[in-house]
């Protein structure tokens, strides 16, 4: 009787062991939950590699800015847009306005006649921007000097879903107002190019 | 009285370790955690280099900001508090895994939206479209992975809410820290004050946007996932529909929050406008999660009462009623303090904890006379005896010596 039980027990154990092995992968992982884990991994791959691939495949609208292209703004100021940014159709360089964009970030620049100081230009624009983004918060204005020695006033801002910076210059009855604005993460990613565009601004006369 | 339909008994107290090397989900979690840490270190490194003081303050500030939320969410699950390692895992998924993956997904998705719809549309609606889809999905996967690592940890709908809320809270805190780092970094580069930038972002995201966002959204999704996993008595179609509906509700609320709709309710007062915006856009999510909490909690209370049925000598009806809510427990402790001083209050708290452990032990053990249950009963008795010695008034339910 004892022997029978032992044999039966051994057989059960062997069967259980076999069942356990069947429920495991060769690497020793449990098969239960494996499919669901694979689905989780698939979703993650879609949101990372998949979306990046789709982004690479979708062409960018607009006209791509050529390397080193200098834009003359109504004969009063000029700047150099960053390479790989797209010129937007609303740009009117002869009228003194230019818009370039990349990854949802827009860099706008405009030159106009004004007797206002650079600080006053920034303050006026802050009020305008607040109408579009009521939750916007502005940092204190600071003095900014381009590598060409042009001195102006800068201000960063952040709202719930956008961030950016304003930079204004004023000289001899003309003012230049430039703004970079876009989704926070993309503004950060493109900050070097944005800063280079700010830095390239200069008055023509 | 409304009948509470109980389909599945929760497996309270059936603890599992977070370390599950035989489960693929564990290794996926571990690998993504390593990836996330590396990704976030590289993301935060410039800010750590340039404004180490600012980053230290930001970490302390956001860490402190999180404490009351952790306290509140943990207390939602009064009947069977979830094990700290699993709550930590949920927090880590939200704060490290989901945020690092969202950094990649948000950038690519935002760029696709820009290419398809242009700059102005992207600035106005980009965040409203991409964030609910990729962030809610990546956070929801955190609850799924916790279940895949240790299914027995998610026993009730309330557990799904708690784990979801922890994933969301982790995401929210690290996202806020990322925003702070960005702002301080830009401020540093432009020569303005990083501390002022930090304060701006703390006000904006900590209060205007932070009181009910990711924790609430993922809490809602967590209830849906728990429903899908636990309510096996329902048809698969119904389980999928409920989970999908709650996911869609969460995405819609996130979309509404990120959209420019109702952004300018109070035109002349920016501060008041932010408060109004928070109420109009945030309150619906809070109301939904509160309703889900009430429904889930009602089921949990029914299980709790069932577990303690027949234990009236150890848990009197008044004590049982007090155990149902945080307020009830607190009032009982305060009443004890008035009667017996701080020692009595401490023992009353210990008695309540012992009674909760008894309920968990009874649910866990099939046999009501199991050694584990007897041990829990003995614990209640000894605590009650200690309480009766310091109490100036008779302690109700004190068992007579056998």
XYZ file of C-alpha atoms in Angstrom:
607
model
C 0.000 0.000 0.000
C 2.807 2.245 0.971
C 4.642 1.377 -2.204
C 1.562 2.129 -4.286
C 1.170 5.490 -2.612
C 4.813 6.288 -3.128
C 4.650 5.277 -6.773
C 1.470 7.245 -7.196
C 3.064 10.182 -5.399
C 6.121 9.991 -7.612
C 3.948 9.832 -10.695
C 1.959 12.808 -9.474
C 5.136 14.688 -8.761
C 6.517 13.817 -12.175
C 3.245 14.885 -13.764
C 3.255 18.096 -11.749
C 6.871 18.730 -12.718
C 6.030 18.122 -16.347
C 3.057 20.489 -16.075
C 5.279 23.099 -14.443
C 7.804 22.740 -17.233
C 5.018 23.124 -19.768
C 3.959 26.326 -18.071
C 7.470 27.717 -18.338
C 9.463 28.958 -21.275
C 12.903 27.461 -21.975
C 14.314 30.538 -20.194
C 12.374 29.538 -17.084
C 9.754 32.284 -17.307
C 6.127 31.531 -16.503
C 3.976 31.307 -19.598
C 1.074 32.838 -17.701
C 1.085 36.569 -18.371
C 3.690 36.268 -21.099
C 1.296 37.289 -23.873
C 0.022 40.266 -21.886
C 3.596 41.338 -21.157
C 4.320 41.111 -24.880
C 1.353 43.369 -25.597
C 2.634 45.889 -23.014
C 6.039 45.843 -24.710
C 4.392 46.265 -28.125
C 2.445 49.321 -26.974
C 5.609 50.855 -25.523
C 7.500 50.243 -28.759
C 4.699 51.881 -30.724
C 4.768 55.022 -28.580
C 8.530 55.338 -28.774
C 10.045 53.823 -31.918
C 6.757 53.694 -33.890
C 5.815 57.336 -33.403
C 9.378 58.458 -34.116
C 9.299 56.444 -37.349
C 5.956 57.964 -38.379
C 7.379 61.411 -37.600
C 10.372 60.721 -39.831
C 8.114 59.535 -42.658
C 5.688 62.498 -42.636
C 7.091 65.335 -44.745
C 7.355 68.798 -43.218
C 5.074 71.434 -44.782
C 6.403 74.796 -45.956
C 9.663 75.768 -47.578
C 12.790 74.586 -45.896
C 15.214 77.313 -44.948
C 18.556 76.953 -46.715
C 21.780 76.759 -44.756
C 23.158 80.167 -43.816
C 20.343 82.068 -45.557
C 20.143 85.633 -44.221
C 16.683 87.221 -44.254
C 16.386 90.940 -44.806
C 13.394 92.390 -42.971
C 12.086 95.400 -44.890
C 15.584 96.756 -45.279
C 15.686 97.676 -41.580
C 16.889 94.519 -39.856
C 18.072 91.022 -40.664
C 18.449 87.662 -39.074
C 19.546 84.140 -39.981
C 16.914 81.412 -39.611
C 18.149 78.046 -38.406
C 18.697 75.374 -41.008
C 15.989 72.671 -41.184
C 13.306 75.069 -40.015
C 10.418 75.711 -42.384
C 9.474 79.152 -43.593
C 5.753 79.708 -43.030
C 3.607 81.076 -45.837
C 2.476 84.081 -43.785
C 6.041 85.425 -43.882
C 6.441 88.781 -45.602
C 10.089 89.805 -45.377
C 9.547 92.954 -47.408
C 6.856 93.965 -44.940
C 9.258 93.232 -42.095
C 7.761 89.937 -40.847
C 9.163 86.442 -40.962
C 7.955 83.179 -39.459
C 9.806 79.899 -39.264
C 8.682 76.760 -37.484
C 9.853 73.333 -36.497
C 8.212 70.586 -34.449
C 5.403 72.909 -33.392
C 7.794 75.619 -32.261
C 7.421 78.928 -34.032
C 10.021 81.663 -34.245
C 8.529 84.969 -35.322
C 10.327 88.203 -35.943
C 9.010 91.577 -36.967
C 10.504 95.013 -37.462
C 8.368 98.135 -37.240
C 8.561 101.872 -36.635
C 8.333 102.675 -32.965
C 9.592 105.175 -30.451
C 8.984 102.773 -27.598
C 11.878 101.418 -25.594
C 12.676 97.701 -25.901
C 11.226 97.182 -22.414
C 7.976 98.882 -23.429
C 7.794 96.748 -26.588
C 8.144 93.587 -24.495
C 5.540 94.758 -21.961
C 3.053 95.589 -24.714
C 3.520 92.188 -26.324
C 3.163 90.442 -22.967
C -0.346 91.873 -22.692
C -1.206 90.624 -26.180
C 0.131 87.153 -25.500
C -1.820 86.895 -22.259
C -5.041 87.198 -24.252
C -4.188 83.965 -26.075
C -2.667 82.184 -23.082
C -4.447 83.418 -19.941
C -2.402 81.166 -17.642
C 0.885 82.612 -18.877
C 3.519 83.549 -16.311
C 6.386 85.871 -17.208
C 9.804 85.878 -15.632
C 11.437 89.234 -14.989
C 12.867 90.941 -18.035
C 16.634 90.798 -18.452
C 19.124 92.554 -20.678
C 20.332 90.494 -23.631
C 23.211 91.300 -25.931
C 23.785 89.607 -29.265
C 27.241 88.570 -30.411
C 27.147 91.576 -32.791
C 26.853 93.803 -29.724
C 23.152 94.733 -30.106
C 21.589 95.184 -26.691
C 17.934 94.418 -26.033
C 15.430 93.158 -23.492
C 14.484 89.497 -23.059
C 11.764 87.735 -21.141
C 10.888 84.068 -20.769
C 7.390 82.831 -20.238
C 5.528 79.631 -19.549
C 1.881 78.710 -19.702
C 0.207 75.347 -19.159
C 1.086 73.934 -22.557
C 3.527 76.346 -24.157
C 6.720 78.054 -23.237
C 9.043 80.447 -24.968
C 10.902 83.715 -24.913
C 10.507 87.282 -26.154
C 13.407 89.430 -27.276
C 13.044 93.065 -28.331
C 15.448 95.718 -29.590
C 14.839 99.373 -30.177
C 16.991 101.862 -32.052
C 16.461 105.124 -33.933
C 12.686 104.898 -34.320
C 12.676 101.192 -35.221
C 11.955 98.212 -33.038
C 12.490 94.511 -33.559
C 10.290 92.058 -31.722
C 11.121 88.362 -31.881
C 9.301 85.537 -30.148
C 9.901 81.813 -29.876
C 6.897 79.828 -28.700
C 5.856 76.188 -28.709
C 5.333 72.990 -26.747
C 7.695 73.068 -23.735
C 9.626 69.884 -24.496
C 10.213 70.896 -28.117
C 11.271 74.418 -27.161
C 13.861 72.873 -24.857
C 15.028 70.455 -27.540
C 15.448 73.288 -30.051
C 16.784 75.875 -27.614
C 20.244 76.067 -29.188
C 18.796 76.843 -32.616
C 16.356 79.350 -31.118
C 19.171 81.090 -29.241
C 21.239 81.173 -32.442
C 18.363 82.880 -34.266
C 17.960 85.428 -31.466
C 21.701 85.988 -31.559
C 21.729 86.594 -35.319
C 19.376 89.600 -35.170
C 20.858 92.943 -36.148
C 19.716 96.312 -37.413
C 20.694 97.122 -40.965
C 20.896 100.861 -40.530
C -30.954 49.245 2.109
C -29.191 48.806 -1.194
C -27.971 45.302 -1.710
C -24.300 45.085 -2.516
C -23.556 42.488 -5.137
C -20.442 40.614 -4.161
C -19.034 38.383 -6.893
C -15.484 37.710 -5.892
C -13.995 37.736 -2.461
C -10.846 39.777 -2.261
C -7.663 37.888 -1.568
C -6.678 40.234 1.233
C -3.451 39.541 2.964
C -2.177 37.128 0.324
C 1.070 38.935 0.065
C 3.404 38.462 -2.878
C 6.908 39.706 -3.281
C 7.706 42.370 -5.844
C 10.749 40.313 -6.804
C 9.312 37.807 -9.288
C 12.195 36.672 -11.498
C 10.061 33.993 -13.161
C 7.611 36.543 -14.538
C 8.447 38.388 -17.743
C 6.632 41.488 -16.504
C 9.123 41.801 -13.662
C 12.053 41.890 -16.079
C 10.229 44.295 -18.374
C 9.644 46.566 -15.395
C 13.275 46.280 -14.285
C 14.623 46.972 -17.786
C 12.352 49.972 -18.308
C 13.278 51.286 -14.889
C 16.974 51.201 -15.816
C 16.208 52.825 -19.180
C 14.092 55.487 -17.472
C 16.756 56.304 -14.884
C 19.400 56.729 -17.618
C 17.052 58.827 -19.752
C 16.051 61.082 -16.851
C 19.629 61.513 -15.636
C 20.664 62.706 -19.090
C 17.604 64.947 -19.154
C 18.229 66.508 -15.754
C 22.031 66.628 -15.975
C 22.341 70.114 -17.551
C 20.081 71.609 -14.876
C 21.958 69.708 -12.147
C 25.246 71.062 -13.502
C 24.134 74.662 -13.940
C 21.727 75.167 -11.081
C 22.494 72.497 -8.457
C 20.993 74.611 -5.668
C 17.861 75.233 -7.692
C 17.495 71.538 -8.493
C 17.993 70.609 -4.842
C 15.269 73.068 -3.847
C 13.035 71.791 -6.663
C 13.441 68.175 -5.503
C 12.637 69.119 -1.912
C 9.735 71.335 -2.989
C 8.068 68.738 -5.217
C 8.844 65.966 -2.743
C 7.098 67.915 0.003
C 4.235 68.740 -2.344
C 3.679 65.011 -2.920
C 3.413 64.054 0.767
C -0.199 65.130 1.396
C -1.317 63.363 -1.789
C 0.415 60.147 -0.743
C -1.240 60.452 2.658
C -4.689 60.971 1.139
C -4.416 58.184 -1.444
C -3.085 55.669 1.093
C -6.023 56.390 3.332
C -8.516 55.695 0.571
C -7.784 52.023 1.089
C -8.552 51.794 4.804
C -9.629 48.178 4.854
C -6.487 46.675 3.379
C -3.625 49.115 2.866
C -1.465 48.093 -0.101
C 2.127 46.953 0.583
C 4.676 49.747 0.368
C 6.960 47.944 -2.169
C 4.105 47.734 -4.656
C 3.025 51.321 -4.081
C 6.677 52.268 -4.576
C 6.733 50.279 -7.815
C 3.622 52.090 -9.044
C 5.164 55.428 -8.103
C 8.407 54.464 -9.864
C 6.569 53.404 -13.009
C 4.778 56.737 -13.155
C 7.777 58.839 -12.169
C 10.554 57.076 -14.041
C 9.220 54.723 -16.712
C 6.151 56.597 -17.961
C 7.803 60.037 -17.859
C 10.919 58.927 -19.717
C 8.858 57.178 -22.391
C 6.498 60.157 -22.611
C 9.446 62.460 -23.271
C 10.090 60.494 -26.460
C 6.451 59.968 -27.401
C 5.379 63.580 -26.787
C 8.159 65.001 -28.940
C 7.442 62.680 -31.875
C 3.643 62.940 -31.587
C 3.807 66.743 -31.300
C 5.952 66.910 -34.398
C 3.513 64.704 -36.345
C 0.612 66.969 -35.314
C 2.615 70.024 -36.364
C 3.372 68.536 -39.769
C -0.240 67.562 -40.287
C -1.986 70.655 -38.924
C 0.464 73.558 -38.727
C 1.958 75.735 -36.040
C -1.052 77.567 -34.643
C -3.129 74.414 -34.340
C -0.235 72.623 -32.647
C 0.249 75.419 -30.151
C -3.437 75.551 -29.322
C -4.444 71.882 -29.527
C -1.219 69.852 -29.754
C -0.954 69.137 -26.033
C -4.681 68.396 -25.829
C -4.360 65.706 -28.504
C -1.046 64.024 -27.780
C -0.861 64.064 -23.964
C -4.131 62.221 -23.230
C -3.311 59.510 -25.753
C 0.317 58.756 -25.029
C 0.577 59.752 -21.370
C -2.635 58.028 -20.253
C -1.644 54.871 -22.119
C 1.899 54.799 -20.749
C 0.635 55.386 -17.210
C -2.119 52.770 -17.532
C 0.527 50.213 -18.461
C 1.970 50.746 -14.969
C -1.179 49.339 -13.355
C -1.169 46.470 -15.865
C 2.453 45.653 -15.073
C 1.808 45.645 -11.302
C -0.991 43.154 -11.928
C 1.227 41.039 -14.171
C 3.980 40.975 -11.565
C 1.678 40.093 -8.672
C -1.975 39.672 -9.583
C -3.042 39.011 -6.010
C -2.105 42.536 -4.978
C -5.008 43.973 -6.936
C -7.979 42.458 -5.160
C -10.645 45.116 -5.396
C -11.623 48.030 -7.600
C -10.295 50.303 -4.871
C -6.854 48.711 -5.254
C -6.955 49.641 -8.945
C -7.776 53.216 -8.003
C -4.962 53.371 -5.442
C -2.321 51.877 -7.755
C -3.492 54.109 -10.599
C -3.335 57.174 -8.391
C 0.205 56.290 -7.302
C 1.338 55.829 -10.904
C -0.245 59.188 -11.762
C 1.275 60.882 -8.737
C 4.765 59.675 -9.646
C 4.274 60.906 -13.182
C 2.979 64.260 -11.994
C 5.853 64.913 -9.603
C 8.610 64.011 -12.062
C 6.888 65.900 -14.870
C 6.702 68.939 -12.613
C 10.365 68.470 -11.734
C 11.172 68.281 -15.451
C 9.297 71.523 -16.083
C 11.159 73.129 -13.188
C 14.509 71.950 -14.576
C 13.673 73.311 -18.030
C 12.652 76.684 -16.693
C 15.644 76.995 -14.406
C 17.969 75.926 -17.195
C 16.550 78.524 -19.583
C 16.659 81.173 -16.872
C 20.284 80.286 -16.158
C 21.185 80.517 -19.855
C 19.506 83.915 -20.159
C 20.973 85.334 -16.980
C 17.690 85.603 -15.065
C 16.904 84.036 -11.715
C 16.464 80.237 -11.726
C 14.705 80.496 -8.358
C 12.101 82.856 -9.753
C 11.573 80.458 -12.668
C 11.178 77.605 -10.184
C 8.629 79.548 -8.173
C 6.611 80.325 -11.311
C 6.450 76.718 -12.332
C 5.623 75.611 -8.780
C 2.662 77.996 -8.641
C 1.511 77.136 -12.144
C 1.837 73.352 -12.067
C 1.670 72.705 -8.361
C -1.516 74.582 -7.672
C -3.196 75.873 -10.812
C -2.703 72.611 -12.677
C -1.617 70.102 -10.138
C -4.228 69.477 -7.516
C -6.165 67.039 -9.627
C -4.522 65.925 -12.746
C -2.442 62.822 -13.384
C -3.206 61.075 -10.095
C -6.924 61.460 -10.700
C -6.804 60.497 -14.387
C -4.804 57.334 -13.777
C -6.899 56.526 -10.710
C -9.942 56.443 -13.001
C -8.103 54.231 -15.507
C -6.952 51.979 -12.644
C -10.555 51.283 -11.616
C -11.303 50.242 -15.204
C -8.300 47.907 -15.351
C -9.202 46.384 -11.980
C -12.780 45.879 -13.183
C -11.513 44.074 -16.278
C -9.236 41.809 -14.262
C -11.444 41.111 -11.249
C -15.016 40.971 -12.484
C -14.675 37.615 -14.163
C -18.341 36.980 -13.396
C -19.208 39.493 -16.118
C -18.959 38.917 -19.849
C -15.679 39.793 -21.512
C -17.505 42.348 -23.667
C -18.799 44.138 -20.604
C -15.412 44.093 -18.881
C -13.717 45.489 -21.971
C -16.462 48.100 -22.360
C -16.147 49.323 -18.749
C -12.341 49.486 -18.913
C -12.470 51.247 -22.298
C -15.151 53.660 -21.099
C -13.143 54.698 -18.052
C -9.991 55.022 -20.154
C -11.901 57.186 -22.632
C -13.327 59.264 -19.765
C -9.838 59.829 -18.409
C -8.486 60.788 -21.837
C -11.436 63.144 -22.414
C -10.890 64.878 -19.089
C -7.170 65.200 -19.837
C -8.017 66.539 -23.302
C -10.428 69.069 -21.784
C -7.794 70.175 -19.292
C -5.097 70.669 -21.936
C -7.393 72.272 -24.499
C -7.751 76.049 -24.834
C -11.494 75.740 -24.116
C -12.660 78.035 -21.277
C -9.105 79.317 -20.831
C -10.246 82.893 -20.498
C -13.232 82.825 -18.164
C -12.217 85.758 -15.953
C -10.826 88.278 -18.381
C -9.530 90.987 -16.063
C -7.940 88.980 -13.290
C -5.250 86.445 -14.239
C -5.038 84.888 -10.774
C -8.788 84.491 -10.444
C -8.868 83.105 -13.979
C -6.427 80.352 -13.021
C -8.609 79.417 -10.040
C -11.742 79.417 -12.225
C -9.957 77.350 -14.848
C -8.932 74.815 -12.238
C -12.505 74.476 -11.023
C -14.184 74.317 -14.432
C -11.691 71.955 -16.012
C -10.494 70.007 -12.994
C -13.623 69.495 -10.938
C -15.348 67.042 -13.340
C -12.390 64.645 -13.022
C -12.401 64.961 -9.256
C -16.142 64.317 -9.118
C -15.830 61.226 -11.330
C -13.024 59.739 -9.257
C -14.986 60.474 -6.079
C -18.059 58.658 -7.446
C -15.896 55.681 -8.469
C -14.277 55.700 -5.041
C -17.669 55.643 -3.299
C -18.883 52.744 -5.443
C -15.662 50.772 -4.971
C -15.549 51.493 -1.271
C -19.127 50.324 -0.736
C -18.141 46.936 -2.110
C -15.047 46.824 0.066
C -17.005 47.697 3.220
C -19.413 44.837 2.467
C -16.482 42.417 2.277
C -14.998 43.853 5.448
C -18.243 43.478 7.406
C -18.642 39.945 6.096
C -15.142 39.067 7.247
C -15.824 40.286 10.789
C -19.262 38.701 11.074
C -19.431 36.571 14.223
C -16.619 38.502 15.912
C -18.879 40.867 17.892
C -17.017 40.247 21.129
C -13.788 41.398 19.512
C -15.216 44.069 17.235
C -18.369 45.651 18.589
C -20.943 47.063 16.150
C -19.918 50.610 17.143
C -16.260 49.822 16.557
C -17.068 48.174 13.226
C -18.969 51.285 12.123
C -16.062 53.483 13.213
C -13.592 51.359 11.241
C -15.456 52.061 7.999
C -14.188 55.626 7.693
C -11.126 57.631 8.554
C -13.358 60.123 10.321
C -14.979 57.376 12.389
C -11.588 55.994 13.415
C -10.309 59.439 14.309
C -13.387 60.290 16.374
C -13.078 57.030 18.303
C -9.427 57.789 19.040
C -10.259 61.348 20.097
C -13.056 60.130 22.372
C -10.645 57.664 23.943
C -8.075 60.419 24.438
C -10.640 62.566 26.239
C -11.473 59.662 28.546
C -8.111 57.981 29.047
C -5.413 60.349 27.849
C -2.783 59.799 25.175
C -2.042 56.210 26.234
C -5.677 55.300 25.725
C -5.684 57.033 22.328
C -2.598 55.110 21.246
C -4.085 51.805 22.380
C -7.380 52.590 20.647
C -5.436 53.137 17.411
C -3.581 49.839 17.945
C -6.893 48.100 18.605
C -8.287 49.407 15.342
C -5.193 48.167 13.491
C -5.476 44.743 15.148
C -9.156 44.539 14.155
C -8.285 45.338 10.516
C -5.613 42.627 10.622
C -8.200 40.202 11.959
C -10.477 40.946 8.999
C -7.592 40.380 6.577
C -6.624 37.116 8.306
C -10.195 35.824 8.171
C -10.482 36.543 4.472
C -7.152 34.912 3.823
C -7.763 31.758 5.811
C -10.440 29.378 4.635
C -10.791 27.985 8.166
C -12.143 30.470 10.753
C -10.068 28.653 13.384
C -6.868 28.801 11.404
C -3.771 29.568 13.477
C -3.340 32.884 11.700
C -6.898 33.920 12.596
C -6.476 32.784 16.195
C -3.283 34.790 16.410
C -5.101 37.863 15.105
C -7.905 37.303 17.624
C -5.360 37.017 20.438
C -3.793 40.257 19.284
C -7.167 42.032 19.460
C -7.845 40.564 22.916
C -4.475 41.576 24.353
C -4.769 45.098 22.959
C -8.270 45.398 24.347
C -7.070 44.165 27.748
C -4.318 46.777 27.732
C -6.858 49.422 26.805
C -9.222 48.396 29.599
C -6.384 48.909 32.107
C -5.775 52.525 31.145
C -9.363 53.407 30.333
C -11.334 55.244 32.983
C -14.566 54.010 31.504
C -15.552 50.426 30.751
C -14.214 49.268 27.391
C -17.119 47.918 25.437
C -16.738 44.485 24.031
C -14.153 43.395 26.599
C -14.389 39.649 26.538
C -14.903 37.928 29.842
C -12.169 35.505 30.799
C -12.913 32.094 29.420
